[in-house]
Amino acid sequence: MATLAKTEKTLPSPSLANDEKEALGEVSSSDIQSLSSVGGRKPRLPIGWRILILVSTCLCSFGNHWSNGLIVALKTTIIKETAINNSKFATLVAVTNLVNTFLCVGIGFSIDKWGGPLLSVILAAFHMSGAIVMAGAATNNLNSYPLLILGKVIAAIGDGSLDNAQHRIFSTYFARGGGFAFSIGAIWGVANLAQFTGQSTANVIATNLGTYAWALWISAVISLFSLLCAISVVILDRWLRNRYDVTDQTDGQILKNHTRRGVFSIKAIRHLPLTFWLVVLFAIFENAGVQSFVSISTQFAQQRLKKGAVIGGWVSSFYLLLPACLTPFLGIFIDVYGQRVTFLFVSGLTFLISMLLLKFSHTVPIFVAAYVFYAISQCVTPAPQVEIVRSVIADPQWFATAFAIKKSVVQASIVIITTAAGKLQDETAHDSLDKAVSLWLAYAFVSVAISGALLIASRSTLLPAARLAQVVPSQLNKEVERLVQKGDPERSFAHKDVKEQEKMLKSPVPGHEGLRWLFLAASIGIIFVGWVMFGLGVSWGVHGSVIAGTTGE
C-alpha cells in the first residue's frame, strides 16, 4: 500500500512536465506514449493516417468528374439516337448548373452543420443513382430523353456540392500552410485526370462497343467505386477520432464529432468580409469563363483543325493533363509561400492570353499555344481560389457556406455566357464559334481587371484579409501584429492573442453592412438572370453545350 501511495504521488509529475513540453511544441513520441498510458490521453494523429484520409477523399469524386464530359462528348450520338434538337440538348446539359444555382447554398449550410464525411456519402450516392438512371435510359435502344433528364437532375444534387464536402474534410485535417493547399491541389489533379479519361474515351467506347450506353454504364460503375470510397472515409474518420486526438484545424479543438450547433443560419453572410465578395466577383468572370469554355473546346478544335469528333475530343481534352500533373505542386507552393492573390491574377492573365490568341489568329501553331495557356489557367484556378476563400473569412467554420455562395453565382454565370455564346453561334454561317469567342475574351478582360485591383490592394493595409492571404504562412503572426499597429484605432485589439487579432482583422468593418448586402443582392440578381437566360435559350433553341461541375469551381 505504501508503494502504491508513493506511485500515485509520482504520477502527476511526468504528466505536468509533458504538458509544459506540449505547450512549447516539444513533445516527443515517447512523451506522447507516456501521456497516453499515464495521463489517459490519446496519441496524436500520425501523418500516415492523414495521407490515407487525403487519398480516400480525393477518390470520392472520381466518378463524378469521370462523367462530367460524357454527355457533351457524346452530343452528336445522343441527338441522333434520342431524336432531339439542340434546344432539348441544351436543357439536358444545363440542368446541373440550374439546380445548383440555389441548391449549393443549402447544401453548404448542411456541410458546415453536419460535416464533410457524412455529406460526401449522401452526395456520392445521389450522383451514382443519377448515373445509373442515365445509363438505363440508353440501354436496349430505349433512348429515353425524359429518363436522361431525370438522371441528370438526380446526379446534379450530388455533383454540385461533392467537392465542397471534400474541401470541408480537408479543412478539418489540414491547416492553412500545413498541407491544406496541397490537399486541394491533389483533389483537382485527380479530378482533371478522371475528366480527361472519361471525356477522351467516351466516343471511342461508343464507337467500338456499338452503343453509347456502354460509356454511361462504365461511368456508373466508377461512381459506385467513388461511393465506396466515401463510405470508407466515414468509417476511417470515426475510427481515427476514437483512436487518436484529432485536432480540428478550423477551431484548434480536439475533434469529437462533426456536428456543430448554431451553424445552419443565413446570418453567416454577415461574417463574410469585402475581400470575399471581391473574390466572388472575380470568380463570376474567371471561373465561369474558364469552366464554360470547356463546353465548346471539342467543337472549336474540330472547326480549327478540320478533324472529326474523336480527334477533336482528344485535342480538347489534352488541356486537362497539365493541371492533373501540376496542381498538387502548386498547392505545396501555396502552403509554403502563400501568394494566393497573385495566383488569382496569374489565372486571369493566362486565360486572357489564351482568348486573345484564339480570337486574333487562325493558324494551327497559335491554336496549340492558346490551348497551352488555357491549360495553365485551368492549372492555377482551383487550389488558390479554394484556399483564398478559407483564408479571407474570419471563422473557418463558415468555409463550406462561403464556398457554396461563390459556387452558386458561378453556376449562374456559366449559364449566362454559354446561352449567349450559343445564340451568337446559331446566328453565324456554318455554326462558327469565332464570334462567340468574343464573350470569353470580355470575361477574361474583366477578371484580369478585378484580380489586378485586388493584387494592388493586397500590398497595402486597405484590405487586411487580402494582405494576410498573400504573406508567407510562417510570417503570418508577424504580419498580423504589423497590421494591428497600423489598424483602425477605434477597433480594440488590446488584451487579445494573435489568433483573435487575426479574426478581427478579417471580420467585416462595423458600419458597412449595406455594402455586404448589396453584394448579396447582386449575386441573387445574377442567379435570376441565369434562369432567365436559360429560358430564353430554350425558346431560341441554342446549341446546348454547358458542362456542369467541371474542375476549378
PDB file of C-alpha atoms in Angstrom, residues 239-379:
ATOM      1  CA  TRP A 239     -12.082   5.218 -36.104  1.00  0.00           C
ATOM      2  CA  LEU A 240      -9.382   7.887 -36.067  1.00  0.00           C
ATOM      3  CA  ARG A 241     -11.398  10.087 -33.716  1.00  0.00           C
ATOM      4  CA  ASN A 242     -11.792   7.160 -31.319  1.00  0.00           C
ATOM      5  CA  ARG A 243      -8.157   6.087 -31.527  1.00  0.00           C
ATOM      6  CA  TYR A 244      -6.297   9.422 -31.704  1.00  0.00           C
ATOM      7  CA  ASP A 245      -6.544  13.054 -30.628  1.00  0.00           C
ATOM      8  CA  VAL A 246      -7.561  14.610 -33.953  1.00  0.00           C
ATOM      9  CA  THR A 247      -7.206  18.385 -33.917  1.00  0.00           C
ATOM     10  CA  ASP A 248      -9.905  20.209 -35.882  1.00  0.00           C
ATOM     11  CA  GLN A 249      -7.873  22.742 -37.890  1.00  0.00           C
ATOM     12  CA  THR A 250     -10.872  25.084 -38.217  1.00  0.00           C
ATOM     13  CA  ASP A 251     -11.005  25.906 -34.497  1.00  0.00           C
ATOM     14  CA  GLY A 252      -7.963  24.239 -32.918  1.00  0.00           C
ATOM     15  CA  GLN A 253     -10.086  21.996 -30.671  1.00  0.00           C
ATOM     16  CA  ILE A 254      -9.988  18.213 -30.371  1.00  0.00           C
ATOM     17  CA  LEU A 255     -12.443  16.806 -32.918  1.00  0.00           C
ATOM     18  CA  LYS A 256     -15.160  14.859 -31.115  1.00  0.00           C
ATOM     19  CA  ASN A 257     -17.736  14.892 -33.915  1.00  0.00           C
ATOM     20  CA  HIS A 258     -18.537  16.963 -36.995  1.00  0.00           C
ATOM     21  CA  THR A 259     -21.940  18.268 -35.874  1.00  0.00           C
ATOM     22  CA  ARG A 260     -21.990  21.923 -34.849  1.00  0.00           C
ATOM     23  CA  ARG A 261     -24.700  23.958 -33.217  1.00  0.00           C
ATOM     24  CA  GLY A 262     -25.832  27.326 -34.498  1.00  0.00           C
ATOM     25  CA  VAL A 263     -24.225  26.938 -37.925  1.00  0.00           C
ATOM     26  CA  PHE A 264     -27.311  26.380 -40.044  1.00  0.00           C
ATOM     27  CA  SER A 265     -28.210  30.060 -40.482  1.00  0.00           C
ATOM     28  CA  ILE A 266     -28.403  32.531 -43.333  1.00  0.00           C
ATOM     29  CA  LYS A 267     -26.855  35.027 -40.912  1.00  0.00           C
ATOM     30  CA  ALA A 268     -23.487  33.532 -41.830  1.00  0.00           C
ATOM     31  CA  ILE A 269     -23.452  36.110 -44.624  1.00  0.00           C
ATOM     32  CA  ARG A 270     -22.850  38.816 -42.009  1.00  0.00           C
ATOM     33  CA  HIS A 271     -19.436  37.299 -41.306  1.00  0.00           C
ATOM     34  CA  LEU A 272     -18.165  37.492 -44.888  1.00  0.00           C
ATOM     35  CA  PRO A 273     -15.773  40.434 -45.487  1.00  0.00           C
ATOM     36  CA  LEU A 274     -15.413  42.679 -48.527  1.00  0.00           C
ATOM     37  CA  THR A 275     -12.389  40.700 -49.750  1.00  0.00           C
ATOM     38  CA  PHE A 276     -14.545  37.578 -50.012  1.00  0.00           C
ATOM     39  CA  TRP A 277     -17.105  39.366 -52.189  1.00  0.00           C
ATOM     40  CA  LEU A 278     -14.337  40.639 -54.461  1.00  0.00           C
ATOM     41  CA  VAL A 279     -13.132  37.056 -54.862  1.00  0.00           C
ATOM     42  CA  VAL A 280     -16.708  36.077 -55.766  1.00  0.00           C
ATOM     43  CA  LEU A 281     -16.817  38.911 -58.318  1.00  0.00           C
ATOM     44  CA  PHE A 282     -13.584  37.648 -59.842  1.00  0.00           C
ATOM     45  CA  ALA A 283     -14.922  34.067 -59.941  1.00  0.00           C
ATOM     46  CA  ILE A 284     -18.082  35.203 -61.756  1.00  0.00           C
ATOM     47  CA  PHE A 285     -15.894  36.050 -64.734  1.00  0.00           C
ATOM     48  CA  GLU A 286     -12.743  33.905 -64.459  1.00  0.00           C
ATOM     49  CA  ASN A 287     -14.226  30.689 -63.089  1.00  0.00           C
ATOM     50  CA  ALA A 288     -17.303  30.844 -65.267  1.00  0.00           C
ATOM     51  CA  GLY A 289     -15.235  31.763 -68.311  1.00  0.00           C
ATOM     52  CA  VAL A 290     -12.654  29.009 -67.851  1.00  0.00           C
ATOM     53  CA  GLN A 291     -15.219  26.329 -66.993  1.00  0.00           C
ATOM     54  CA  SER A 292     -17.709  27.187 -69.707  1.00  0.00           C
ATOM     55  CA  PHE A 293     -15.073  27.276 -72.445  1.00  0.00           C
ATOM     56  CA  VAL A 294     -14.696  23.548 -71.839  1.00  0.00           C
ATOM     57  CA  SER A 295     -18.175  23.213 -73.348  1.00  0.00           C
ATOM     58  CA  ILE A 296     -17.090  24.414 -76.790  1.00  0.00           C
ATOM     59  CA  SER A 297     -13.490  23.201 -76.745  1.00  0.00           C
ATOM     60  CA  THR A 298     -14.172  19.985 -78.697  1.00  0.00           C
ATOM     61  CA  GLN A 299     -16.282  21.663 -81.371  1.00  0.00           C
ATOM     62  CA  PHE A 300     -13.844  24.574 -81.572  1.00  0.00           C
ATOM     63  CA  ALA A 301     -10.933  22.157 -82.093  1.00  0.00           C
ATOM     64  CA  GLN A 302     -12.900  20.405 -84.842  1.00  0.00           C
ATOM     65  CA  GLN A 303     -13.504  23.713 -86.645  1.00  0.00           C
ATOM     66  CA  ARG A 304      -9.940  24.968 -86.388  1.00  0.00           C
ATOM     67  CA  LEU A 305      -8.213  21.649 -87.085  1.00  0.00           C
ATOM     68  CA  LYS A 306     -10.885  20.409 -89.540  1.00  0.00           C
ATOM     69  CA  LYS A 307     -10.927  16.989 -87.885  1.00  0.00           C
ATOM     70  CA  GLY A 308     -13.656  14.626 -86.627  1.00  0.00           C
ATOM     71  CA  ALA A 309     -15.208  14.289 -83.182  1.00  0.00           C
ATOM     72  CA  VAL A 310     -12.738  11.684 -81.891  1.00  0.00           C
ATOM     73  CA  ILE A 311      -9.649  13.770 -82.785  1.00  0.00           C
ATOM     74  CA  GLY A 312     -11.334  16.934 -81.554  1.00  0.00           C
ATOM     75  CA  GLY A 313     -12.187  15.245 -78.272  1.00  0.00           C
ATOM     76  CA  TRP A 314      -8.617  14.087 -77.712  1.00  0.00           C
ATOM     77  CA  VAL A 315      -7.158  17.516 -78.527  1.00  0.00           C
ATOM     78  CA  SER A 316      -9.662  19.453 -76.442  1.00  0.00           C
ATOM     79  CA  SER A 317      -9.189  17.075 -73.515  1.00  0.00           C
ATOM     80  CA  PHE A 318      -5.419  17.452 -73.567  1.00  0.00           C
ATOM     81  CA  TYR A 319      -5.635  20.686 -71.527  1.00  0.00           C
ATOM     82  CA  LEU A 320      -6.668  18.548 -68.517  1.00  0.00           C
ATOM     83  CA  LEU A 321      -3.341  16.706 -68.330  1.00  0.00           C
ATOM     84  CA  LEU A 322      -1.230  19.704 -67.301  1.00  0.00           C
ATOM     85  CA  PRO A 323      -3.450  20.591 -64.309  1.00  0.00           C
ATOM     86  CA  ALA A 324      -3.535  16.924 -63.301  1.00  0.00           C
ATOM     87  CA  CYS A 325       0.257  16.951 -63.014  1.00  0.00           C
ATOM     88  CA  LEU A 326       0.917  20.430 -61.623  1.00  0.00           C
ATOM     89  CA  THR A 327      -1.917  21.306 -59.217  1.00  0.00           C
ATOM     90  CA  PRO A 328      -0.513  19.271 -56.282  1.00  0.00           C
ATOM     91  CA  PHE A 329       2.857  21.035 -56.628  1.00  0.00           C
ATOM     92  CA  LEU A 330       1.084  24.372 -56.875  1.00  0.00           C
ATOM     93  CA  GLY A 331      -0.639  23.515 -53.598  1.00  0.00           C
ATOM     94  CA  ILE A 332       2.739  22.842 -51.968  1.00  0.00           C
ATOM     95  CA  PHE A 333       3.972  26.241 -53.169  1.00  0.00           C
ATOM     96  CA  ILE A 334       0.940  27.989 -51.636  1.00  0.00           C
ATOM     97  CA  ASP A 335       1.393  26.091 -48.364  1.00  0.00           C
ATOM     98  CA  VAL A 336       4.991  27.302 -48.146  1.00  0.00           C
ATOM     99  CA  TYR A 337       4.929  30.775 -49.737  1.00  0.00           C
ATOM    100  CA  GLY A 338       1.300  31.977 -49.746  1.00  0.00           C
ATOM    101  CA  GLN A 339       0.746  34.448 -52.628  1.00  0.00           C
ATOM    102  CA  ARG A 340      -2.893  33.432 -53.142  1.00  0.00           C
ATOM    103  CA  VAL A 341      -3.979  36.742 -54.680  1.00  0.00           C
ATOM    104  CA  THR A 342      -1.022  36.615 -57.066  1.00  0.00           C
ATOM    105  CA  PHE A 343      -2.237  33.275 -58.367  1.00  0.00           C
ATOM    106  CA  LEU A 344      -5.701  34.734 -58.946  1.00  0.00           C
ATOM    107  CA  PHE A 345      -4.100  37.354 -61.171  1.00  0.00           C
ATOM    108  CA  VAL A 346      -1.983  34.745 -62.983  1.00  0.00           C
ATOM    109  CA  SER A 347      -5.037  32.586 -63.692  1.00  0.00           C
ATOM    110  CA  GLY A 348      -6.910  35.562 -65.139  1.00  0.00           C
ATOM    111  CA  LEU A 349      -3.916  36.717 -67.173  1.00  0.00           C
ATOM    112  CA  THR A 350      -3.234  33.316 -68.770  1.00  0.00           C
ATOM    113  CA  PHE A 351      -6.939  32.993 -69.560  1.00  0.00           C
ATOM    114  CA  LEU A 352      -6.829  36.402 -71.267  1.00  0.00           C
ATOM    115  CA  ILE A 353      -3.728  35.477 -73.317  1.00  0.00           C
ATOM    116  CA  SER A 354      -5.414  32.255 -74.426  1.00  0.00           C
ATOM    117  CA  MET A 355      -8.567  34.033 -75.622  1.00  0.00           C
ATOM    118  CA  LEU A 356      -6.562  36.760 -77.391  1.00  0.00           C
ATOM    119  CA  LEU A 357      -4.640  34.123 -79.336  1.00  0.00           C
ATOM    120  CA  LEU A 358      -7.823  32.276 -80.304  1.00  0.00           C
ATOM    121  CA  LYS A 359      -9.597  35.457 -81.308  1.00  0.00           C
ATOM    122  CA  PHE A 360      -6.987  37.074 -83.495  1.00  0.00           C
ATOM    123  CA  SER A 361      -5.137  34.142 -85.037  1.00  0.00           C
ATOM    124  CA  HIS A 362      -6.320  31.143 -87.075  1.00  0.00           C
ATOM    125  CA  THR A 363      -3.075  29.242 -87.554  1.00  0.00           C
ATOM    126  CA  VAL A 364      -2.590  25.798 -86.030  1.00  0.00           C
ATOM    127  CA  PRO A 365       0.607  26.657 -84.031  1.00  0.00           C
ATOM    128  CA  ILE A 366      -1.111  29.654 -82.404  1.00  0.00           C
ATOM    129  CA  PHE A 367      -4.154  27.485 -81.712  1.00  0.00           C
ATOM    130  CA  VAL A 368      -1.953  24.979 -79.883  1.00  0.00           C
ATOM    131  CA  ALA A 369      -0.255  27.785 -77.934  1.00  0.00           C
ATOM    132  CA  ALA A 370      -3.660  29.153 -76.941  1.00  0.00           C
ATOM    133  CA  TYR A 371      -4.721  25.781 -75.557  1.00  0.00           C
ATOM    134  CA  VAL A 372      -1.440  25.556 -73.603  1.00  0.00           C
ATOM    135  CA  PHE A 373      -2.168  28.922 -71.949  1.00  0.00           C
ATOM    136  CA  TYR A 374      -5.702  27.746 -71.312  1.00  0.00           C
ATOM    137  CA  ALA A 375      -4.296  24.635 -69.622  1.00  0.00           C
ATOM    138  CA  ILE A 376      -2.107  26.838 -67.410  1.00  0.00           C
ATOM    139  CA  SER A 377      -5.162  28.899 -66.489  1.00  0.00           C
ATOM    140  CA  GLN A 378      -7.010  25.708 -65.554  1.00  0.00           C
ATOM    141  CA  CYS A 379      -3.993  24.648 -63.513  1.00  0.00           C
TER     142      CYS A 379
END
